[in-house]
Amino acid sequence: MGIFRPGNAHYRGFATVVGRAAMRCRSGGCFHALELAPRTGYAHLCNGFECL
Amino acid sequence: MAAAGDILVKTLDLVEGRIRPGVTTQELDETAERFIRSQGATPTFKGYRGFPGSICASANSMVVHGIPGSQKLSKGDLISVDVGVTLDGWVADAARTFPVGEITEEAQRLLDVTEASLHAGVEACQLGSRIGDVANAVQTVVEDNGFSVVRSLVGHGVGRSLHEPPEVPNHGTPGQGPKLEEGMVIAIEPMVAIGSPGIRVDDDEWSVYTVDGSLAAHFEFTVAITANGPRVLTPWNATAAPAGKGSN
């Protein structure tokens, strides 16, 4: 589901929950949930490769 | 997210099998919701900011965010089906546009070019690339084939929530925007019109139409950025090769 760009009259904003994403475990091919530090505002990995 | 994506792909396959002249978008919605819940997942869109459906079903000049209802599909229609699946708190988001029976050559070319632009966007998702590289890859395929990218709506980051930063436009300048880093997961979703890129929003405050009434198409993948390149977490059996530049 797309989202309107900021500045558009219909813009509803991004979710406030950020700083989490999924990352492939080093030991397997599956994606594991990782808790991420919400320091950048982007849903990217910033704490290594540990699986929860 | 890959597990959510697997359920999502199966949902789209199931819905595709139900698409025929005379079926209502409400029936497609019910098919999707039943299947998603049977897998222990939830339809992400249902209730999201008040959206009433489990899928977005957008026909012909409707670009995105169509509310499922009593509208019956007709032979020659295009129907975009956008699905979100949440499993164990993780979200996957993807869309495909399907033909309803036989469609015109121009409509088929719209589908082919839009899907090819999505694949071009995915290919641009390399470690160290920027969102502008992805956006430009999509835009180049679309515009070189004579169509327009809808600019008012964008793709997005996706993870615990459906819509997370960064925004992922379908037009842009290479080398600009946020850098793609390992572990980022984004939804790339070209929304393409045969005519003008302008849109209007219906009175229901959801349905988005092309302003000139021209046909539109929408394809979307959830893509993880890995050290080995992009990994599509919603990989339907796509066979479309990237459309050649200027092939129109």
Short mmCIF file of N, CA and C in Angstrom, two decimals, chain A:
data_model
loop_
_atom_site.label_atom_id
_atom_site.label_comp_id
_atom_site.label_asym_id
_atom_site.label_seq_id
_atom_site.Cartn_x
_atom_site.Cartn_y
_atom_site.Cartn_z
N MET A 1 0.85 -1.19 0.00
CA MET A 1 0.00 0.00 0.00
C MET A 1 0.89 1.24 0.00
N GLY A 2 0.75 2.02 -1.02
CA GLY A 2 1.57 3.22 -1.12
C GLY A 2 1.14 4.28 -0.13
N ILE A 3 1.95 5.30 -0.05
CA ILE A 3 1.69 6.38 0.90
C ILE A 3 1.89 7.69 0.16
N PHE A 4 1.08 8.68 0.52
CA PHE A 4 1.25 9.99 -0.10
C PHE A 4 2.54 10.64 0.37
N ARG A 5 3.12 11.41 -0.51
CA ARG A 5 4.36 12.10 -0.17
C ARG A 5 4.09 13.21 0.83
N PRO A 6 5.06 13.52 1.67
CA PRO A 6 4.92 14.69 2.54
C PRO A 6 4.66 15.93 1.68
N GLY A 7 3.77 16.75 2.15
CA GLY A 7 3.42 17.95 1.40
C GLY A 7 2.12 17.78 0.63
N ASN A 8 1.78 16.51 0.30
CA ASN A 8 0.51 16.26 -0.35
C ASN A 8 -0.63 16.44 0.65
N ALA A 9 -1.74 16.95 0.18
CA ALA A 9 -2.87 17.21 1.08
C ALA A 9 -3.37 15.95 1.77
N HIS A 10 -3.09 14.79 1.16
CA HIS A 10 -3.58 13.53 1.72
C HIS A 10 -2.51 12.80 2.52
N TYR A 11 -1.36 13.45 2.73
CA TYR A 11 -0.28 12.81 3.47
C TYR A 11 -0.72 12.46 4.88
N ARG A 12 -0.53 11.22 5.28
CA ARG A 12 -0.96 10.79 6.61
C ARG A 12 0.23 10.50 7.54
N GLY A 13 1.41 10.59 7.02
CA GLY A 13 2.59 10.39 7.85
C GLY A 13 3.01 8.95 7.96
N PHE A 14 4.23 8.75 8.39
CA PHE A 14 4.76 7.41 8.62
C PHE A 14 4.38 6.93 10.01
N ALA A 15 4.51 5.65 10.20
CA ALA A 15 4.28 5.08 11.53
C ALA A 15 5.33 5.63 12.49
N THR A 16 4.98 5.68 13.74
CA THR A 16 5.92 6.18 14.73
C THR A 16 6.87 5.08 15.21
N VAL A 17 6.51 3.84 14.94
CA VAL A 17 7.38 2.73 15.33
C VAL A 17 8.43 2.54 14.25
N VAL A 18 9.66 2.88 14.57
CA VAL A 18 10.74 2.71 13.60
C VAL A 18 11.91 2.03 14.31
N GLY A 19 12.93 1.73 13.55
CA GLY A 19 14.14 1.20 14.14
C GLY A 19 14.12 -0.30 14.28
N ARG A 20 13.22 -0.97 13.60
CA ARG A 20 13.21 -2.43 13.63
C ARG A 20 13.16 -2.90 12.18
N ALA A 21 13.76 -4.05 11.96
CA ALA A 21 13.72 -4.59 10.61
C ALA A 21 14.00 -6.08 10.68
N ALA A 22 14.17 -6.69 9.58
CA ALA A 22 14.47 -8.12 9.55
C ALA A 22 15.84 -8.31 8.91
N MET A 23 16.53 -9.35 9.34
CA MET A 23 17.88 -9.55 8.84
C MET A 23 18.16 -11.03 8.74
N ARG A 24 18.87 -11.40 7.69
CA ARG A 24 19.19 -12.80 7.55
C ARG A 24 20.25 -13.21 8.57
N CYS A 25 20.00 -14.32 9.22
CA CYS A 25 20.94 -14.86 10.19
C CYS A 25 22.19 -15.38 9.47
N ARG A 26 23.32 -15.26 10.08
CA ARG A 26 24.55 -15.76 9.46
C ARG A 26 24.52 -17.28 9.30
N SER A 27 23.80 -17.94 10.20
CA SER A 27 23.87 -19.39 10.22
C SER A 27 22.80 -20.06 9.38
N GLY A 28 21.89 -19.30 8.81
CA GLY A 28 20.83 -19.93 8.05
C GLY A 28 20.27 -19.00 7.00
N GLY A 29 19.36 -19.48 6.24
CA GLY A 29 18.82 -18.69 5.14
C GLY A 29 17.57 -17.93 5.51
N CYS A 30 17.08 -18.14 6.73
CA CYS A 30 15.81 -17.50 7.08
C CYS A 30 16.04 -16.10 7.63
N PHE A 31 14.98 -15.33 7.65
CA PHE A 31 15.04 -14.01 8.23
C PHE A 31 14.56 -14.08 9.67
N HIS A 32 15.31 -13.49 10.54
CA HIS A 32 14.95 -13.48 11.95
C HIS A 32 14.66 -12.05 12.38
N ALA A 33 13.78 -11.96 13.33
CA ALA A 33 13.46 -10.64 13.87
C ALA A 33 14.63 -10.13 14.71
N LEU A 34 15.00 -8.94 14.49
CA LEU A 34 16.06 -8.32 15.29
C LEU A 34 15.54 -7.02 15.89
N GLU A 35 15.91 -6.82 17.10
CA GLU A 35 15.56 -5.56 17.76
C GLU A 35 16.64 -4.54 17.41
N LEU A 36 16.25 -3.41 16.95
CA LEU A 36 17.22 -2.45 16.48
C LEU A 36 17.14 -1.16 17.27
N ALA A 37 18.25 -0.53 17.37
CA ALA A 37 18.26 0.76 18.06
C ALA A 37 17.60 1.81 17.17
N PRO A 38 16.62 2.51 17.70
CA PRO A 38 15.90 3.48 16.87
C PRO A 38 16.64 4.81 16.76
N ARG A 39 17.92 4.75 16.47
CA ARG A 39 18.71 5.98 16.57
C ARG A 39 18.69 6.77 15.27
N THR A 40 18.36 6.14 14.18
CA THR A 40 18.47 6.87 12.93
C THR A 40 17.13 7.24 12.34
N GLY A 41 16.10 6.58 12.80
CA GLY A 41 14.80 6.83 12.18
C GLY A 41 14.55 5.96 10.97
N TYR A 42 15.52 5.16 10.60
CA TYR A 42 15.33 4.27 9.46
C TYR A 42 15.26 2.83 9.94
N ALA A 43 14.48 2.04 9.21
CA ALA A 43 14.32 0.65 9.58
C ALA A 43 15.50 -0.15 9.08
N HIS A 44 16.65 0.13 9.58
CA HIS A 44 17.81 -0.63 9.11
C HIS A 44 18.57 -1.26 10.27
N LEU A 45 19.36 -2.21 9.92
CA LEU A 45 20.13 -2.94 10.93
C LEU A 45 21.28 -2.09 11.43
N CYS A 46 21.43 -2.02 12.74
CA CYS A 46 22.56 -1.25 13.25
C CYS A 46 23.18 -1.92 14.47
N ASN A 47 22.84 -3.18 14.72
CA ASN A 47 23.44 -3.82 15.89
C ASN A 47 23.96 -5.22 15.59
N GLY A 48 24.38 -5.45 14.40
CA GLY A 48 25.04 -6.71 14.12
C GLY A 48 24.11 -7.77 13.58
N PHE A 49 24.52 -9.01 13.77
CA PHE A 49 23.86 -10.11 13.09
C PHE A 49 23.23 -11.12 14.05
N GLU A 50 23.09 -10.74 15.32
CA GLU A 50 22.59 -11.71 16.28
C GLU A 50 21.11 -11.99 16.05
N CYS A 51 20.75 -13.24 16.15
CA CYS A 51 19.34 -13.61 16.08
C CYS A 51 18.75 -13.55 17.48
N LEU A 52 17.53 -13.08 17.57
CA LEU A 52 16.84 -13.13 18.85
C LEU A 52 16.43 -14.56 19.16
#
